[in-house]
Structure formats: C-alpha cells, structure tokens
Coordinates of C-alpha atoms in Angstrom, one line a residue:
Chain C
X740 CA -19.2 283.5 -9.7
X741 CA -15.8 281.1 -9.9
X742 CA -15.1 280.6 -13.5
X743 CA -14.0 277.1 -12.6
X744 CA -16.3 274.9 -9.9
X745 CA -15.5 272.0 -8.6
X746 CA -17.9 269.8 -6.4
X747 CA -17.3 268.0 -3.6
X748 CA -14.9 270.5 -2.0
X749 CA -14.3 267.4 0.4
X750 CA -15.3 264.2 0.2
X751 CA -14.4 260.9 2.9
X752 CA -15.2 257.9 1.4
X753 CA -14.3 254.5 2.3
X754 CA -11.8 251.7 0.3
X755 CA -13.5 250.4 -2.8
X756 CA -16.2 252.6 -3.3
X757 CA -17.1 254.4 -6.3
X758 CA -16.9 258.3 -6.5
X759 CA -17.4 261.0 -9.0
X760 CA -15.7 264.6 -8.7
X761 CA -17.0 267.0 -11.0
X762 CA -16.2 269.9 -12.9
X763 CA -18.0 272.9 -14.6
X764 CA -16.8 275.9 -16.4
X765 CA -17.9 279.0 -17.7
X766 CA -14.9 280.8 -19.2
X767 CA -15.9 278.4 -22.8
X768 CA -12.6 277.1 -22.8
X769 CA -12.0 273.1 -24.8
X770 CA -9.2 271.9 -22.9
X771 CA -9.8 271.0 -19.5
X772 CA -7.0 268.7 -17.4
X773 CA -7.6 266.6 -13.8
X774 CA -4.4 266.8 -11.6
X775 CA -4.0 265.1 -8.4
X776 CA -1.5 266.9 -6.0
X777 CA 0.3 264.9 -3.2
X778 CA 3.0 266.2 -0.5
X779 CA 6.3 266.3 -2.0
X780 CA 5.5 265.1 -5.1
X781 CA 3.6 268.3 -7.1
X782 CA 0.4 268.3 -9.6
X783 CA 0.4 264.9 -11.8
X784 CA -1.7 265.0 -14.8
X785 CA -4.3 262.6 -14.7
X786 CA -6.1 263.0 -17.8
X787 CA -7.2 265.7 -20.1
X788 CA -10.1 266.6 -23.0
X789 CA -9.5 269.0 -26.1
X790 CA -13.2 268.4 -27.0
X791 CA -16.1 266.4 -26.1
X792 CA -14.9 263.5 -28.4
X793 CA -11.6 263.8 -27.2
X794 CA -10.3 262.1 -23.8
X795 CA -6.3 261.6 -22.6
X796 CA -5.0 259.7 -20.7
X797 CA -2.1 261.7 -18.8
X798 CA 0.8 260.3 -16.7
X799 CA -1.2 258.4 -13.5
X800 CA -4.7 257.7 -15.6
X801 CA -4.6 254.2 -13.9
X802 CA -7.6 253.6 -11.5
X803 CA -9.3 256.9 -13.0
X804 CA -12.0 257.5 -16.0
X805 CA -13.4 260.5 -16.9
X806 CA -16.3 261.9 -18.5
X807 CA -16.9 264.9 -21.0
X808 CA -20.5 265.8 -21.0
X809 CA -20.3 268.9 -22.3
X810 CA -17.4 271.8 -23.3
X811 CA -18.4 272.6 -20.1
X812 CA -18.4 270.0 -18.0
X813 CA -15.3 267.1 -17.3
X814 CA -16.0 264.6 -14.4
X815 CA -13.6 262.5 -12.7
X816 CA -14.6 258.8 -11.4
X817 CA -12.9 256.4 -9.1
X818 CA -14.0 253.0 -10.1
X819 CA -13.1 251.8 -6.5
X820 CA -11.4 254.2 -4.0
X821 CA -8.0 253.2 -2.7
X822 CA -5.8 254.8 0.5
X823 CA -3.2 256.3 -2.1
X824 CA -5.5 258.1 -3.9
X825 CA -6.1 260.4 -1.1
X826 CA -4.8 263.4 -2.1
X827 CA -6.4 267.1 -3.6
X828 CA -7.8 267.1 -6.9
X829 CA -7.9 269.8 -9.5
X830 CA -9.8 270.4 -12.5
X831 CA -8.4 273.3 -15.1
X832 CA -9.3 274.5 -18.4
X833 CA -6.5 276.1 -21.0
X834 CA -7.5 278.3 -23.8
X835 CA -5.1 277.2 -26.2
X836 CA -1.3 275.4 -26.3
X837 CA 1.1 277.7 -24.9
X838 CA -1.1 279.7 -22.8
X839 CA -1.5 279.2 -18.9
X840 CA -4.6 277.4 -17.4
X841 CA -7.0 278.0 -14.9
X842 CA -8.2 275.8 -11.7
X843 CA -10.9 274.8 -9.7
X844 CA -10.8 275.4 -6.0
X845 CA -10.1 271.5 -5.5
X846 CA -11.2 268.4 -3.9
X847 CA -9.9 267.6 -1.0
X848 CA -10.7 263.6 -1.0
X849 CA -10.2 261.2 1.8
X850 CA -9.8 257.6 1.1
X851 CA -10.2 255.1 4.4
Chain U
X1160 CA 16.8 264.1 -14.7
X1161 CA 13.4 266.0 -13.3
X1162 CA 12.2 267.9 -15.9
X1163 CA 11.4 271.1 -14.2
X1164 CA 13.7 271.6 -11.2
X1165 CA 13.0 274.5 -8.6
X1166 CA 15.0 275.4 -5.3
X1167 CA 13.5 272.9 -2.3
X1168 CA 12.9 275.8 -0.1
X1169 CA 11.6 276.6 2.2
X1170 CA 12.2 280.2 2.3
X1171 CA 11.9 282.5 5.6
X1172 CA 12.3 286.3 4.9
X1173 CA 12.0 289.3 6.7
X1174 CA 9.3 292.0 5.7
X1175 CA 11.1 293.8 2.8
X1176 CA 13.8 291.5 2.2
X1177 CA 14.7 290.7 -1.6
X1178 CA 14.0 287.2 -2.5
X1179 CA 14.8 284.8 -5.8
X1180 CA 13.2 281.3 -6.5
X1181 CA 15.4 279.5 -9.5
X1182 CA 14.1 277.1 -11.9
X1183 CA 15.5 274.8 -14.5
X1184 CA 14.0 272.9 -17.2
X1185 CA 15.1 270.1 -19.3
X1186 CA 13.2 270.0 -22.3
X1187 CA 15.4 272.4 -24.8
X1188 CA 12.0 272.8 -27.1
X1189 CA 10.4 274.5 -24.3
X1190 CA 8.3 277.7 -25.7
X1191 CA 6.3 279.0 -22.5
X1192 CA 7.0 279.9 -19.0
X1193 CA 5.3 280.8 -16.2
X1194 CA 5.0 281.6 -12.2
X1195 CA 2.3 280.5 -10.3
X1196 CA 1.5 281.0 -6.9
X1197 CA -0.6 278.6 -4.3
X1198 CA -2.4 279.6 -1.1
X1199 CA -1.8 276.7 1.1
X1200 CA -4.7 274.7 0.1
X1201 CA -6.0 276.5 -2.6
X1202 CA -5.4 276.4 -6.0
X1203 CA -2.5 277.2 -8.2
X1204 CA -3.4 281.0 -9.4
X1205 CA -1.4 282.6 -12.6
X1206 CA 1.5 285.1 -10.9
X1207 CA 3.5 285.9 -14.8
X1208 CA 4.5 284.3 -17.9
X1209 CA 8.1 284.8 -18.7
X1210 CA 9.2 286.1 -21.3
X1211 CA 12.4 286.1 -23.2
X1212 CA 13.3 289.6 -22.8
X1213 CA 12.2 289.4 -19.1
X1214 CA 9.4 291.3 -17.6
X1215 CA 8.3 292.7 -14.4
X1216 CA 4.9 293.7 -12.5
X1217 CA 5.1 295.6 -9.9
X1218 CA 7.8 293.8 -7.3
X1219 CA 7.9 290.7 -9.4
X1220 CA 10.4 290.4 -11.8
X1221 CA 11.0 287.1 -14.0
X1222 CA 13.8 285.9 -16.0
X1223 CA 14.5 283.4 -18.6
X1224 CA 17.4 282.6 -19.8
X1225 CA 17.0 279.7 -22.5
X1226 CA 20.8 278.9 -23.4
X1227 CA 21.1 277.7 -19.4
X1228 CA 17.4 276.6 -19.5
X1229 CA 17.1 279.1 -16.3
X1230 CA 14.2 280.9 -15.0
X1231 CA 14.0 283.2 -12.1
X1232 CA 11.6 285.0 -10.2
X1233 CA 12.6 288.3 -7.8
X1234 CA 10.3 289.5 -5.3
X1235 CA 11.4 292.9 -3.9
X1236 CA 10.5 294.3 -0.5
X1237 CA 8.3 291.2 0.4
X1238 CA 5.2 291.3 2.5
X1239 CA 3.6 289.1 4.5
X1240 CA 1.4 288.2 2.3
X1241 CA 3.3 286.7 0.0
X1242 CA 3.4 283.9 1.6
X1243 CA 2.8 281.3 -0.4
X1244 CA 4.2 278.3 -2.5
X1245 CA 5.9 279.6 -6.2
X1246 CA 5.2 276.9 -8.7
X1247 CA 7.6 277.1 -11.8
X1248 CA 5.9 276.0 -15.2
X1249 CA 7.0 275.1 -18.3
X1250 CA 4.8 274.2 -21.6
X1251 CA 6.7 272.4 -24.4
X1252 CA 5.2 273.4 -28.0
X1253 CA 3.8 270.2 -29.3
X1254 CA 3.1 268.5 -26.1
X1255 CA -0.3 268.5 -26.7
X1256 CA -1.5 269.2 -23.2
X1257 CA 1.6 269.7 -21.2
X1258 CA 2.0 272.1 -18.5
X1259 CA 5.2 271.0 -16.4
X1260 CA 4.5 271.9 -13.1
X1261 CA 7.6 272.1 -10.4
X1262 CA 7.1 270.9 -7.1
X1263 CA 7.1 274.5 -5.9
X1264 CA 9.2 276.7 -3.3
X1265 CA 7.3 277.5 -0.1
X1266 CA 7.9 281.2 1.4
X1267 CA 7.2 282.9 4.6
X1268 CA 7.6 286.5 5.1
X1269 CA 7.9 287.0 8.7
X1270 CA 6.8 290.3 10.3

C-alpha cells in the first residue's frame, strides 16, 4: 500500500463550485504540505500542518483552506473553483526540518 | 533573483552519454540539498541528498559546492529510462517548512 494517498486522482469540476482533495498517510509523519504544480512555473506551496493544531498558510494560500483531521489526514478545499486553479495537486509529509518529503500520487483537477 | 535556479533544459542524450544538470541557490543559510526526479505526471520521488563532501549512487553523482552556492548532479552512461524531469531542492534551516523546489530540467535518453 502507497504510504501517501491522495483521492480524487482527477477531478472536472465546473467554475464556483466547492471541492475537497484529500489526503491520508501512513508513514506517522506531522508535517504534511499541499503544492499546486503548473507548466513552467514548478510546485508552489500552498499551505502546510506541523500538527493537528497547527495550519500555514504558504505562498499561494489565497482561495484555499485546509483541514487537519487527524496526523493522518490533511484535506484541501476550494471554496469556489476558478479556471486558474486548474493545475495538479500534491499532498507530502516531511519527517522532520532538513529532511526530504514524500508525495502523493496527485490530483489532477480540471476547472471549467 | 529566483531562489533556486536550474538549467532550462531540455536535455536530449544518447544511450550512455554523460550528462550534468546545474543548480544554484540564493539563500547563503541553506543546510540541505537534494535531487528529485518526476515521471511525467507522477509525483516528485527522492533521487539523493547532497552532501557537502559529495556522494554518489550508483551512476549518480551529486555535488555541492556552498562558497558558489552550486549543486550538480552527473548521470553516467544514461539509459532510457532516465527519462525524466530532475528537480533541484533546497531546505533553509529555520524556514519552518521550506523545501525550495526548482522548476526542474527535463531529459530524454534516446535509444
């Protein structure tokens, strides 16, 4: 089994709706990050968790929340789905500062 | 300035050709390195930290060189399947969260 899930692997959803992507890990790790990653342009941190009580917003956070359910879980919403936010998320989970992170598979998401 | 800065690519080699992806970072405080490699659309997968005294695996060999802020990654006699986008990464001590990701170097081995 992935250590890392992510569900929807793709999504279409139409301008102004409301999605979730979700997240789930099993490797126990507390940090987990959401990237978006766009042609040309790289992974951008959208936001990330050290903890349950713990949310960040990271550099493009605008027109995003999150959830952290659990240490194991970190859910990504779109209050109302715009074209530019189409792109492929990732979720990942870090052990510790200074050590290298793990991903999801993605979510490829659609935005019409 | 960008703060991590990789060669745009892309990248076409022969099978067995030597190849080298450069990297440079701007934050001075910078404490961890790394290579990682992306399947087109798959995820980013761990390749090697860097370290300072450099370090190899296999056909991979990485090199950092923190008085020019320089990384470097060498593939020897590449295969086809390595084939793949090489995304520098940089973690600044103190950042919190961050993992500086570059925008990545795309390579095809050709048969």
């Amino acid at each position: 089994d992935a250590d890392v899930t992510q569900t929807p692997r793709n999504r279409i959803t139409k301008t102004g709706k409301r999605i979730m992507l979700e997240c789930s890990q099993t490797k126990g790790h507390d940090r987990m990050y959401w990237y978006r990653q766009d042609p040309g342009l790289g992974l951008r941190l959208i936001y990330y968790s050290f903890d349950v009580k713990d949310i960040n917003k990271g550099e493009i956070s605008d027109g995003y929340s999150v959830s952290r359910q659990a240490q194991a879980k970190f859910s990504l919403s779109l209050e109302s789905a715009i074209p530019n936010q189409t792109a492929l998320y990732f979720c990942a989970t870090m052990v510790k500062e200074g050590e290298t992170q793990y991903f999801g598979p993605g979510t490829r998401l659609l935005v019409l | 300035r960008k703060e991590v800065e990789q060669d745009p690519g892309p990248f076409n080699v022969p099978e067995g050709a030597t190849v080298a992806f450069n990297c440079t970072y701007s934050n001075s405080a910078s404490q961890s390195f790394f290579w990682y490699r992306q399947d087109c659309r798959k995820e980013p997968k761990l390749l090697m930290s860097v370290y300072s005294s450099g370090n190899e695996d296999g056909r991979f060999t990485a090199q950092l060189n923190r008085a020019s802020q320089y990384i470097s990654l060498l593939i020897r006699d590449s295969k086809l399947s390595d084939s793949a986008t090489y995304l520098c990464v940089v973690n600044d001590v103190g950042s919190n969260y961050k993992l500086t990701f570059g925008k990545g170097t795309l390579l095809t081995v050709n048969p």
